[in-house]
């Protein structure tokens, strides 16, 4: 079972609407529009302790750019610049870096505040950044040995329903329901199909597979999937190593008969999948491609891969 949901998360300070405040003072009114209607967007960003003891944020600029794109999709006017939000992430970690000996998880969030109510209301946009110490999303054992996944009865929403380029708060109800169904059924994670029955993504992760011919595949961005920043990093790592990756539609039974499946995401990092729908994937252990991606990814975030040093923002 996944260990993702029960621990209490907190730190000393948060950044709220341009100011550093104590954690317990980071509050919003119960009439906040986003609480009622889900109009907001967010990012998940990891900072890692590098090999030389420094703290570095992984692909900060790409995450902030996607946050602003999501806000634009939602027609929310941003009260801060990209540079200000990036600096808020850095400032928050700098002020608390002694707490984050093993790294930190950053959560910038943009949401419509209180004022008017109703679907047509336009209230001021509020922005916050929080950070906490968050371990492996799908568990340390999951990272090492792989997890059990279930194809969900919930379908990933169509691209005309779900604004797939936006990481939008209200859209995650679809993921929550799929995740809960999977966990209650004894699995670690859910895999959602699109309306045509092709594999889309997991509840909070992108998906890769390696078939019996050694061909690496991942669903294309024309599918209802998030344009994951970890997904993009993995594509770069694999292609830079000389391996080809096909961005193509994938059927659910292709997952049953392939050699490897792994998830990618900021929270989940690189998590192998050892079983899908009670069918063992490959040997039931992380395969060589998955292991290569894992090793290279963790070397990268720890500052040990010079070719990807530009992905790190040091605190």
PDB file of C-alpha atoms in Angstrom:
ATOM      1  CA  UNK A   1       0.000   0.000   0.000  1.00  0.00           C
ATOM      2  CA  UNK A   2       1.179   3.551  -0.684  1.00  0.00           C
ATOM      3  CA  UNK A   3       2.358   5.704   2.204  1.00  0.00           C
ATOM      4  CA  UNK A   4       1.474   9.009   0.623  1.00  0.00           C
ATOM      5  CA  UNK A   5      -1.453  10.424   2.517  1.00  0.00           C
ATOM      6  CA  UNK A   6      -1.401  10.269   6.289  1.00  0.00           C
ATOM      7  CA  UNK A   7       1.591  12.203   7.655  1.00  0.00           C
ATOM      8  CA  UNK A   8       1.131  15.821   8.796  1.00  0.00           C
ATOM      9  CA  UNK A   9       3.142  18.227   6.659  1.00  0.00           C
ATOM     10  CA  UNK A  10       4.421  21.563   7.940  1.00  0.00           C
ATOM     11  CA  UNK A  11       7.428  23.862   8.206  1.00  0.00           C
ATOM     12  CA  UNK A  12       8.116  27.244   9.812  1.00  0.00           C
ATOM     13  CA  UNK A  13       7.185  29.737   7.123  1.00  0.00           C
ATOM     14  CA  UNK A  14       5.315  30.191   3.868  1.00  0.00           C
ATOM     15  CA  UNK A  15       5.351  32.902   1.214  1.00  0.00           C
ATOM     16  CA  UNK A  16       1.869  34.423   0.831  1.00  0.00           C
ATOM     17  CA  UNK A  17       0.971  37.276  -1.502  1.00  0.00           C
ATOM     18  CA  UNK A  18       4.474  38.689  -1.469  1.00  0.00           C
ATOM     19  CA  UNK A  19       5.317  38.296   2.205  1.00  0.00           C
ATOM     20  CA  UNK A  20       6.937  35.670   4.401  1.00  0.00           C
ATOM     21  CA  UNK A  21       4.550  34.647   7.177  1.00  0.00           C
ATOM     22  CA  UNK A  22       4.528  31.990   9.864  1.00  0.00           C
ATOM     23  CA  UNK A  23       3.080  28.642   8.794  1.00  0.00           C
ATOM     24  CA  UNK A  24       0.025  28.956  11.061  1.00  0.00           C
ATOM     25  CA  UNK A  25      -0.727  32.406   9.652  1.00  0.00           C
ATOM     26  CA  UNK A  26      -1.015  31.125   6.095  1.00  0.00           C
ATOM     27  CA  UNK A  27      -4.798  31.176   6.075  1.00  0.00           C
ATOM     28  CA  UNK A  28      -7.563  32.039   3.637  1.00  0.00           C
ATOM     29  CA  UNK A  29     -11.219  32.881   4.211  1.00  0.00           C
ATOM     30  CA  UNK A  30     -13.851  30.135   3.994  1.00  0.00           C
ATOM     31  CA  UNK A  31     -15.479  32.151   1.196  1.00  0.00           C
ATOM     32  CA  UNK A  32     -12.395  31.882  -0.985  1.00  0.00           C
ATOM     33  CA  UNK A  33     -13.722  31.339  -4.500  1.00  0.00           C
ATOM     34  CA  UNK A  34     -11.249  28.550  -5.327  1.00  0.00           C
ATOM     35  CA  UNK A  35     -12.406  26.547  -2.301  1.00  0.00           C
ATOM     36  CA  UNK A  36     -15.938  26.470  -3.719  1.00  0.00           C
ATOM     37  CA  UNK A  37     -15.299  26.108  -7.451  1.00  0.00           C
ATOM     38  CA  UNK A  38     -11.741  24.814  -7.851  1.00  0.00           C
ATOM     39  CA  UNK A  39     -10.349  27.675  -9.925  1.00  0.00           C
ATOM     40  CA  UNK A  40      -6.647  27.610  -9.275  1.00  0.00           C
ATOM     41  CA  UNK A  41      -3.413  26.053 -10.459  1.00  0.00           C
ATOM     42  CA  UNK A  42      -0.295  24.762  -8.801  1.00  0.00           C
ATOM     43  CA  UNK A  43       3.132  23.230  -9.235  1.00  0.00           C
ATOM     44  CA  UNK A  44       5.109  20.583  -7.418  1.00  0.00           C
ATOM     45  CA  UNK A  45       8.853  21.261  -7.413  1.00  0.00           C
ATOM     46  CA  UNK A  46      11.613  19.348  -5.663  1.00  0.00           C
ATOM     47  CA  UNK A  47      14.823  20.692  -4.202  1.00  0.00           C
ATOM     48  CA  UNK A  48      17.590  18.180  -3.560  1.00  0.00           C
ATOM     49  CA  UNK A  49      20.661  18.125  -1.382  1.00  0.00           C
ATOM     50  CA  UNK A  50      23.485  17.846  -3.894  1.00  0.00           C
ATOM     51  CA  UNK A  51      26.687  15.836  -3.584  1.00  0.00           C
ATOM     52  CA  UNK A  52      28.597  18.865  -2.263  1.00  0.00           C
ATOM     53  CA  UNK A  53      26.085  19.624   0.488  1.00  0.00           C
ATOM     54  CA  UNK A  54      24.268  22.475  -1.244  1.00  0.00           C
ATOM     55  CA  UNK A  55      20.512  22.678  -1.841  1.00  0.00           C
ATOM     56  CA  UNK A  56      19.358  22.913  -5.470  1.00  0.00           C
ATOM     57  CA  UNK A  57      15.900  23.300  -7.001  1.00  0.00           C
ATOM     58  CA  UNK A  58      15.278  21.033  -9.991  1.00  0.00           C
ATOM     59  CA  UNK A  59      14.048  22.799 -13.152  1.00  0.00           C
ATOM     60  CA  UNK A  60      12.630  25.777 -11.300  1.00  0.00           C
ATOM     61  CA  UNK A  61      12.166  27.970 -14.372  1.00  0.00           C
ATOM     62  CA  UNK A  62      10.235  25.307 -16.298  1.00  0.00           C
ATOM     63  CA  UNK A  63       7.889  24.809 -13.355  1.00  0.00           C
ATOM     64  CA  UNK A  64       7.271  28.533 -12.948  1.00  0.00           C
ATOM     65  CA  UNK A  65       6.656  28.889 -16.689  1.00  0.00           C
ATOM     66  CA  UNK A  66       4.065  26.100 -16.543  1.00  0.00           C
ATOM     67  CA  UNK A  67       2.427  27.749 -13.520  1.00  0.00           C
ATOM     68  CA  UNK A  68       2.006  30.963 -15.491  1.00  0.00           C
ATOM     69  CA  UNK A  69       0.729  29.045 -18.521  1.00  0.00           C
ATOM     70  CA  UNK A  70      -1.851  27.328 -16.294  1.00  0.00           C
ATOM     71  CA  UNK A  71      -2.972  30.678 -14.877  1.00  0.00           C
ATOM     72  CA  UNK A  72      -3.289  32.055 -18.404  1.00  0.00           C
ATOM     73  CA  UNK A  73      -5.409  29.068 -19.457  1.00  0.00           C
ATOM     74  CA  UNK A  74      -7.668  29.741 -16.446  1.00  0.00           C
ATOM     75  CA  UNK A  75      -7.830  33.478 -17.355  1.00  0.00           C
ATOM     76  CA  UNK A  76      -6.362  34.420 -13.983  1.00  0.00           C
ATOM     77  CA  UNK A  77      -4.328  37.614 -13.947  1.00  0.00           C
ATOM     78  CA  UNK A  78      -1.049  37.077 -12.122  1.00  0.00           C
ATOM     79  CA  UNK A  79      -0.176  39.798  -9.575  1.00  0.00           C
ATOM     80  CA  UNK A  80       3.521  38.842  -9.599  1.00  0.00           C
ATOM     81  CA  UNK A  81       6.099  38.306 -12.308  1.00  0.00           C
ATOM     82  CA  UNK A  82       7.779  35.010 -13.117  1.00  0.00           C
ATOM     83  CA  UNK A  83      10.963  36.358 -11.598  1.00  0.00           C
ATOM     84  CA  UNK A  84       9.171  37.244  -8.356  1.00  0.00           C
ATOM     85  CA  UNK A  85       7.623  33.786  -8.016  1.00  0.00           C
ATOM     86  CA  UNK A  86      10.961  32.110  -8.784  1.00  0.00           C
ATOM     87  CA  UNK A  87      12.659  34.282  -6.172  1.00  0.00           C
ATOM     88  CA  UNK A  88       9.889  33.457  -3.675  1.00  0.00           C
ATOM     89  CA  UNK A  89      10.763  29.753  -4.051  1.00  0.00           C
ATOM     90  CA  UNK A  90      14.439  30.480  -3.500  1.00  0.00           C
ATOM     91  CA  UNK A  91      13.769  32.854  -0.589  1.00  0.00           C
ATOM     92  CA  UNK A  92      11.513  30.358   1.162  1.00  0.00           C
ATOM     93  CA  UNK A  93      14.135  27.620   1.032  1.00  0.00           C
ATOM     94  CA  UNK A  94      16.957  29.970   1.953  1.00  0.00           C
ATOM     95  CA  UNK A  95      15.058  31.057   5.064  1.00  0.00           C
ATOM     96  CA  UNK A  96      14.507  27.442   6.161  1.00  0.00           C
ATOM     97  CA  UNK A  97      17.350  25.502   4.592  1.00  0.00           C
ATOM     98  CA  UNK A  98      18.473  24.067   7.920  1.00  0.00           C
ATOM     99  CA  UNK A  99      15.130  22.226   8.113  1.00  0.00           C
ATOM    100  CA  UNK A 100      15.621  20.578   4.749  1.00  0.00           C
ATOM    101  CA  UNK A 101      18.681  18.412   5.307  1.00  0.00           C
ATOM    102  CA  UNK A 102      17.385  15.859   2.799  1.00  0.00           C
ATOM    103  CA  UNK A 103      15.777  18.276   0.375  1.00  0.00           C
ATOM    104  CA  UNK A 104      12.333  19.852   0.108  1.00  0.00           C
ATOM    105  CA  UNK A 105       9.112  19.762  -1.863  1.00  0.00           C
ATOM    106  CA  UNK A 106       7.848  23.187  -3.011  1.00  0.00           C
ATOM    107  CA  UNK A 107       4.199  23.917  -3.742  1.00  0.00           C
ATOM    108  CA  UNK A 108       3.485  27.233  -5.498  1.00  0.00           C
ATOM    109  CA  UNK A 109      -0.266  27.731  -5.823  1.00  0.00           C
ATOM    110  CA  UNK A 110      -2.329  30.387  -7.589  1.00  0.00           C
ATOM    111  CA  UNK A 111      -6.023  30.722  -6.785  1.00  0.00           C
ATOM    112  CA  UNK A 112      -8.992  33.059  -6.997  1.00  0.00           C
ATOM    113  CA  UNK A 113      -9.531  34.673  -3.616  1.00  0.00           C
ATOM    114  CA  UNK A 114     -12.631  35.802  -1.739  1.00  0.00           C
ATOM    115  CA  UNK A 115     -14.958  38.646  -2.652  1.00  0.00           C
ATOM    116  CA  UNK A 116     -17.798  37.936  -5.025  1.00  0.00           C
ATOM    117  CA  UNK A 117     -19.347  34.479  -5.323  1.00  0.00           C
ATOM    118  CA  UNK A 118     -20.781  32.659  -8.313  1.00  0.00           C
ATOM    119  CA  UNK A 119     -19.336  31.130 -11.452  1.00  0.00           C
ATOM    120  CA  UNK A 120     -18.974  34.492 -13.169  1.00  0.00           C
ATOM    121  CA  UNK A 121     -17.138  36.197 -10.315  1.00  0.00           C
ATOM    122  CA  UNK A 122     -13.707  37.716 -10.903  1.00  0.00           C
ATOM    123  CA  UNK A 123     -11.837  38.185  -7.626  1.00  0.00           C
ATOM    124  CA  UNK A 124      -8.206  39.080  -7.006  1.00  0.00           C
ATOM    125  CA  UNK A 125      -5.694  36.324  -7.715  1.00  0.00           C
ATOM    126  CA  UNK A 126      -3.720  35.150  -4.709  1.00  0.00           C
ATOM    127  CA  UNK A 127      -0.369  33.391  -4.753  1.00  0.00           C
ATOM    128  CA  UNK A 128       1.346  31.269  -2.122  1.00  0.00           C
ATOM    129  CA  UNK A 129       4.453  29.106  -1.947  1.00  0.00           C
ATOM    130  CA  UNK A 130       4.886  26.438   0.711  1.00  0.00           C
ATOM    131  CA  UNK A 131       7.686  23.946   1.270  1.00  0.00           C
ATOM    132  CA  UNK A 132       8.035  20.839   3.380  1.00  0.00           C
ATOM    133  CA  UNK A 133      10.103  17.698   3.737  1.00  0.00           C
ATOM    134  CA  UNK A 134       8.340  15.042   1.645  1.00  0.00           C
ATOM    135  CA  UNK A 135       9.907  11.658   0.988  1.00  0.00           C
ATOM    136  CA  UNK A 136       9.230   9.252  -1.854  1.00  0.00           C
ATOM    137  CA  UNK A 137       5.600   9.774  -2.886  1.00  0.00           C
ATOM    138  CA  UNK A 138       5.010   6.097  -3.623  1.00  0.00           C
ATOM    139  CA  UNK A 139       7.321   4.927  -0.847  1.00  0.00           C
ATOM    140  CA  UNK A 140      11.016   4.107  -0.618  1.00  0.00           C
ATOM    141  CA  UNK A 141      10.222   0.446  -1.177  1.00  0.00           C
ATOM    142  CA  UNK A 142       8.268   1.376  -4.290  1.00  0.00           C
ATOM    143  CA  UNK A 143      11.286   3.234  -5.665  1.00  0.00           C
ATOM    144  CA  UNK A 144      13.503   0.208  -5.021  1.00  0.00           C
ATOM    145  CA  UNK A 145      11.249  -2.719  -5.880  1.00  0.00           C
ATOM    146  CA  UNK A 146       8.332  -1.316  -7.853  1.00  0.00           C
ATOM    147  CA  UNK A 147       4.645  -0.858  -7.113  1.00  0.00           C
ATOM    148  CA  UNK A 148       1.327  -2.497  -7.937  1.00  0.00           C
ATOM    149  CA  UNK A 149      -0.974  -0.529 -10.245  1.00  0.00           C
ATOM    150  CA  UNK A 150      -4.596  -0.934 -11.321  1.00  0.00           C
ATOM    151  CA  UNK A 151      -6.292   0.334 -14.456  1.00  0.00           C
ATOM    152  CA  UNK A 152      -8.984   2.587 -13.073  1.00  0.00           C
ATOM    153  CA  UNK A 153     -12.710   2.527 -13.751  1.00  0.00           C
ATOM    154  CA  UNK A 154     -12.416   6.326 -13.960  1.00  0.00           C
ATOM    155  CA  UNK A 155     -11.497   7.766 -17.352  1.00  0.00           C
ATOM    156  CA  UNK A 156      -9.139  10.654 -17.964  1.00  0.00           C
ATOM    157  CA  UNK A 157     -11.252  13.514 -19.224  1.00  0.00           C
ATOM    158  CA  UNK A 158     -11.379  14.453 -22.902  1.00  0.00           C
ATOM    159  CA  UNK A 159      -9.133  17.280 -24.091  1.00  0.00           C
ATOM    160  CA  UNK A 160     -12.176  19.509 -24.647  1.00  0.00           C
ATOM    161  CA  UNK A 161     -13.197  18.936 -21.018  1.00  0.00           C
ATOM    162  CA  UNK A 162      -9.833  18.814 -19.288  1.00  0.00           C
ATOM    163  CA  UNK A 163      -7.401  21.627 -20.126  1.00  0.00           C
ATOM    164  CA  UNK A 164      -4.492  19.215 -20.367  1.00  0.00           C
ATOM    165  CA  UNK A 165      -1.708  21.789 -20.635  1.00  0.00           C
ATOM    166  CA  UNK A 166      -2.786  23.303 -17.308  1.00  0.00           C
ATOM    167  CA  UNK A 167      -2.036  21.893 -13.864  1.00  0.00           C
ATOM    168  CA  UNK A 168      -5.421  23.018 -12.546  1.00  0.00           C
ATOM    169  CA  UNK A 169      -6.621  22.334  -9.015  1.00  0.00           C
ATOM    170  CA  UNK A 170     -10.245  21.367  -9.673  1.00  0.00           C
ATOM    171  CA  UNK A 171      -9.303  18.850 -12.351  1.00  0.00           C
ATOM    172  CA  UNK A 172      -7.553  16.693  -9.760  1.00  0.00           C
ATOM    173  CA  UNK A 173     -10.857  15.373  -8.395  1.00  0.00           C
ATOM    174  CA  UNK A 174     -10.658  12.902 -11.291  1.00  0.00           C
ATOM    175  CA  UNK A 175      -7.258  11.754 -10.034  1.00  0.00           C
ATOM    176  CA  UNK A 176      -8.342  11.628  -6.386  1.00  0.00           C
ATOM    177  CA  UNK A 177     -11.247   9.311  -7.162  1.00  0.00           C
ATOM    178  CA  UNK A 178      -9.035   7.028  -9.251  1.00  0.00           C
ATOM    179  CA  UNK A 179      -6.320   6.968  -6.599  1.00  0.00           C
ATOM    180  CA  UNK A 180      -8.753   6.174  -3.783  1.00  0.00           C
ATOM    181  CA  UNK A 181     -10.325   3.373  -5.784  1.00  0.00           C
ATOM    182  CA  UNK A 182      -6.904   1.826  -6.380  1.00  0.00           C
ATOM    183  CA  UNK A 183      -5.682   2.135  -2.785  1.00  0.00           C
ATOM    184  CA  UNK A 184      -8.929   0.757  -1.358  1.00  0.00           C
ATOM    185  CA  UNK A 185      -8.501  -2.192  -3.714  1.00  0.00           C
ATOM    186  CA  UNK A 186      -5.050  -2.933  -2.303  1.00  0.00           C
ATOM    187  CA  UNK A 187      -2.973  -1.297  -5.047  1.00  0.00           C
ATOM    188  CA  UNK A 188      -0.485   1.556  -4.850  1.00  0.00           C
ATOM    189  CA  UNK A 189      -1.546   3.630  -7.839  1.00  0.00           C
ATOM    190  CA  UNK A 190      -4.157   3.977 -10.572  1.00  0.00           C
ATOM    191  CA  UNK A 191      -3.639   4.101 -14.332  1.00  0.00           C
ATOM    192  CA  UNK A 192      -6.280   6.034 -16.256  1.00  0.00           C
ATOM    193  CA  UNK A 193      -7.318   5.431 -19.852  1.00  0.00           C
ATOM    194  CA  UNK A 194      -8.578   8.096 -22.234  1.00  0.00           C
ATOM    195  CA  UNK A 195     -12.089   8.048 -23.693  1.00  0.00           C
ATOM    196  CA  UNK A 196     -10.878   5.864 -26.592  1.00  0.00           C
ATOM    197  CA  UNK A 197      -9.485   3.245 -24.214  1.00  0.00           C
ATOM    198  CA  UNK A 198      -5.814   4.063 -24.684  1.00  0.00           C
ATOM    199  CA  UNK A 199      -3.446   4.505 -21.741  1.00  0.00           C
ATOM    200  CA  UNK A 200      -3.209   8.133 -20.648  1.00  0.00           C
ATOM    201  CA  UNK A 201      -1.320   8.491 -17.351  1.00  0.00           C
ATOM    202  CA  UNK A 202      -1.437   7.557 -13.689  1.00  0.00           C
ATOM    203  CA  UNK A 203      -3.331   9.637 -11.133  1.00  0.00           C
ATOM    204  CA  UNK A 204      -0.360  11.952 -10.677  1.00  0.00           C
ATOM    205  CA  UNK A 205       2.377  10.629 -12.943  1.00  0.00           C
ATOM    206  CA  UNK A 206       3.298  10.125 -16.581  1.00  0.00           C
ATOM    207  CA  UNK A 207       3.975   6.597 -17.815  1.00  0.00           C
ATOM    208  CA  UNK A 208       6.688   4.865 -19.858  1.00  0.00           C
ATOM    209  CA  UNK A 209       6.950   1.244 -20.984  1.00  0.00           C
ATOM    210  CA  UNK A 210       9.600  -0.917 -22.625  1.00  0.00           C
ATOM    211  CA  UNK A 211       8.219  -3.626 -24.896  1.00  0.00           C
ATOM    212  CA  UNK A 212       9.710  -7.054 -25.587  1.00  0.00           C
ATOM    213  CA  UNK A 213      11.704  -5.652 -28.511  1.00  0.00           C
ATOM    214  CA  UNK A 214      13.322  -3.116 -26.209  1.00  0.00           C
ATOM    215  CA  UNK A 215      11.390  -0.191 -27.695  1.00  0.00           C
ATOM    216  CA  UNK A 216      10.596   2.545 -25.188  1.00  0.00           C
ATOM    217  CA  UNK A 217       7.156   4.121 -25.510  1.00  0.00           C
ATOM    218  CA  UNK A 218       5.180   6.846 -23.757  1.00  0.00           C
ATOM    219  CA  UNK A 219       1.734   8.317 -24.548  1.00  0.00           C
ATOM    220  CA  UNK A 220       1.944  11.436 -26.749  1.00  0.00           C
ATOM    221  CA  UNK A 221       1.053  14.975 -25.706  1.00  0.00           C
ATOM    222  CA  UNK A 222      -1.976  14.755 -28.002  1.00  0.00           C
ATOM    223  CA  UNK A 223      -3.404  12.417 -25.334  1.00  0.00           C
ATOM    224  CA  UNK A 224      -5.117  13.915 -22.253  1.00  0.00           C
ATOM    225  CA  UNK A 225      -1.883  13.952 -20.228  1.00  0.00           C
ATOM    226  CA  UNK A 226       0.076  16.615 -18.447  1.00  0.00           C
ATOM    227  CA  UNK A 227       3.219  17.803 -20.214  1.00  0.00           C
ATOM    228  CA  UNK A 228       5.297  16.545 -17.316  1.00  0.00           C
ATOM    229  CA  UNK A 229       8.619  18.206 -16.569  1.00  0.00           C
ATOM    230  CA  UNK A 230      10.044  14.949 -15.204  1.00  0.00           C
ATOM    231  CA  UNK A 231       8.681  13.242 -18.334  1.00  0.00           C
ATOM    232  CA  UNK A 232      10.570  15.758 -20.457  1.00  0.00           C
ATOM    233  CA  UNK A 233      13.711  15.210 -18.378  1.00  0.00           C
ATOM    234  CA  UNK A 234      13.482  11.440 -18.904  1.00  0.00           C
ATOM    235  CA  UNK A 235      12.960  11.883 -22.652  1.00  0.00           C
ATOM    236  CA  UNK A 236      16.113  14.006 -22.748  1.00  0.00           C
ATOM    237  CA  UNK A 237      18.106  11.525 -20.655  1.00  0.00           C
ATOM    238  CA  UNK A 238      17.071   8.564 -22.812  1.00  0.00           C
ATOM    239  CA  UNK A 239      17.623  10.301 -26.150  1.00  0.00           C
ATOM    240  CA  UNK A 240      20.965  11.744 -25.045  1.00  0.00           C
ATOM    241  CA  UNK A 241      22.030   8.166 -24.238  1.00  0.00           C
ATOM    242  CA  UNK A 242      21.280   7.110 -27.814  1.00  0.00           C
ATOM    243  CA  UNK A 243      18.027   5.359 -26.995  1.00  0.00           C
ATOM    244  CA  UNK A 244      14.931   6.105 -29.035  1.00  0.00           C
ATOM    245  CA  UNK A 245      11.560   6.779 -27.452  1.00  0.00           C
ATOM    246  CA  UNK A 246       8.296   6.571 -29.353  1.00  0.00           C
ATOM    247  CA  UNK A 247       5.566   8.979 -28.274  1.00  0.00           C
ATOM    248  CA  UNK A 248       2.611   6.870 -29.382  1.00  0.00           C
ATOM    249  CA  UNK A 249      -0.753   5.609 -28.154  1.00  0.00           C
ATOM    250  CA  UNK A 250      -0.567   2.512 -25.966  1.00  0.00           C
ATOM    251  CA  UNK A 251      -3.240  -0.094 -25.226  1.00  0.00           C
ATOM    252  CA  UNK A 252      -3.792  -1.388 -21.712  1.00  0.00           C
ATOM    253  CA  UNK A 253      -2.856  -4.937 -22.652  1.00  0.00           C
ATOM    254  CA  UNK A 254       0.492  -3.664 -23.925  1.00  0.00           C
ATOM    255  CA  UNK A 255       1.250  -2.964 -20.262  1.00  0.00           C
ATOM    256  CA  UNK A 256       0.538  -6.606 -19.400  1.00  0.00           C
ATOM    257  CA  UNK A 257       3.019  -8.080 -21.869  1.00  0.00           C
ATOM    258  CA  UNK A 258       5.853  -5.554 -21.872  1.00  0.00           C
ATOM    259  CA  UNK A 259       9.202  -5.929 -20.110  1.00  0.00           C
ATOM    260  CA  UNK A 260       9.133  -2.723 -18.047  1.00  0.00           C
ATOM    261  CA  UNK A 261       6.765   0.006 -16.885  1.00  0.00           C
ATOM    262  CA  UNK A 262       7.732   3.039 -14.857  1.00  0.00           C
ATOM    263  CA  UNK A 263       6.106   6.254 -13.713  1.00  0.00           C
ATOM    264  CA  UNK A 264       7.676   9.709 -13.799  1.00  0.00           C
ATOM    265  CA  UNK A 265       6.720  12.806 -11.837  1.00  0.00           C
ATOM    266  CA  UNK A 266       8.106  15.390  -9.458  1.00  0.00           C
ATOM    267  CA  UNK A 267       6.578  13.686  -6.425  1.00  0.00           C
ATOM    268  CA  UNK A 268       6.987  10.089  -7.620  1.00  0.00           C
ATOM    269  CA  UNK A 269      10.381  10.750  -9.263  1.00  0.00           C
ATOM    270  CA  UNK A 270      11.150   7.508 -11.175  1.00  0.00           C
ATOM    271  CA  UNK A 271       8.990   4.698  -9.767  1.00  0.00           C
ATOM    272  CA  UNK A 272       9.028   1.212 -11.310  1.00  0.00           C
ATOM    273  CA  UNK A 273       5.755  -0.702 -11.750  1.00  0.00           C
ATOM    274  CA  UNK A 274       6.102  -4.394 -11.030  1.00  0.00           C
ATOM    275  CA  UNK A 275       2.457  -5.379 -11.557  1.00  0.00           C
ATOM    276  CA  UNK A 276      -0.559  -4.086 -13.514  1.00  0.00           C
ATOM    277  CA  UNK A 277      -4.028  -5.539 -12.899  1.00  0.00           C
ATOM    278  CA  UNK A 278      -2.587  -8.550 -11.064  1.00  0.00           C
ATOM    279  CA  UNK A 279      -0.292  -9.344 -13.986  1.00  0.00           C
ATOM    280  CA  UNK A 280       3.454  -9.326 -13.363  1.00  0.00           C
ATOM    281  CA  UNK A 281       5.353  -6.857 -15.538  1.00  0.00           C
ATOM    282  CA  UNK A 282       8.449  -8.499 -16.998  1.00  0.00           C
ATOM    283  CA  UNK A 283      10.386 -10.254 -14.240  1.00  0.00           C
ATOM    284  CA  UNK A 284       8.484  -8.414 -11.522  1.00  0.00           C
ATOM    285  CA  UNK A 285      11.572  -6.329 -10.734  1.00  0.00           C
ATOM    286  CA  UNK A 286      12.866  -2.977 -12.045  1.00  0.00           C
ATOM    287  CA  UNK A 287      14.348  -3.596 -15.487  1.00  0.00           C
ATOM    288  CA  UNK A 288      17.604  -2.259 -16.958  1.00  0.00           C
ATOM    289  CA  UNK A 289      16.081   0.768 -18.696  1.00  0.00           C
ATOM    290  CA  UNK A 290      14.193   1.765 -15.558  1.00  0.00           C
ATOM    291  CA  UNK A 291      17.343   1.356 -13.501  1.00  0.00           C
ATOM    292  CA  UNK A 292      19.362   3.446 -15.954  1.00  0.00           C
ATOM    293  CA  UNK A 293      16.772   6.232 -15.875  1.00  0.00           C
ATOM    294  CA  UNK A 294      16.595   6.135 -12.080  1.00  0.00           C
ATOM    295  CA  UNK A 295      20.356   6.250 -11.643  1.00  0.00           C
ATOM    296  CA  UNK A 296      20.854   9.059 -14.152  1.00  0.00           C
ATOM    297  CA  UNK A 297      17.955  11.082 -12.778  1.00  0.00           C
ATOM    298  CA  UNK A 298      19.197  10.892  -9.191  1.00  0.00           C
ATOM    299  CA  UNK A 299      22.759  11.689 -10.272  1.00  0.00           C
ATOM    300  CA  UNK A 300      21.373  14.703 -12.138  1.00  0.00           C
ATOM    301  CA  UNK A 301      19.391  16.149  -9.239  1.00  0.00           C
ATOM    302  CA  UNK A 302      22.397  15.675  -6.970  1.00  0.00           C
ATOM    303  CA  UNK A 303      24.637  17.678  -9.287  1.00  0.00           C
ATOM    304  CA  UNK A 304      26.661  14.731 -10.603  1.00  0.00           C
ATOM    305  CA  UNK A 305      25.739  15.039 -14.306  1.00  0.00           C
ATOM    306  CA  UNK A 306      27.475  18.130 -15.781  1.00  0.00           C
ATOM    307  CA  UNK A 307      25.463  18.031 -19.011  1.00  0.00           C
ATOM    308  CA  UNK A 308      22.287  18.755 -17.012  1.00  0.00           C
ATOM    309  CA  UNK A 309      23.743  21.251 -14.542  1.00  0.00           C
ATOM    310  CA  UNK A 310      21.601  24.009 -16.072  1.00  0.00           C
ATOM    311  CA  UNK A 311      18.535  22.273 -14.641  1.00  0.00           C
ATOM    312  CA  UNK A 312      19.645  23.107 -11.095  1.00  0.00           C
ATOM    313  CA  UNK A 313      19.082  26.390  -9.246  1.00  0.00           C
ATOM    314  CA  UNK A 314      21.365  26.444  -6.215  1.00  0.00           C
ATOM    315  CA  UNK A 315      20.223  28.095  -2.997  1.00  0.00           C
TER     316      UNK A 315
END
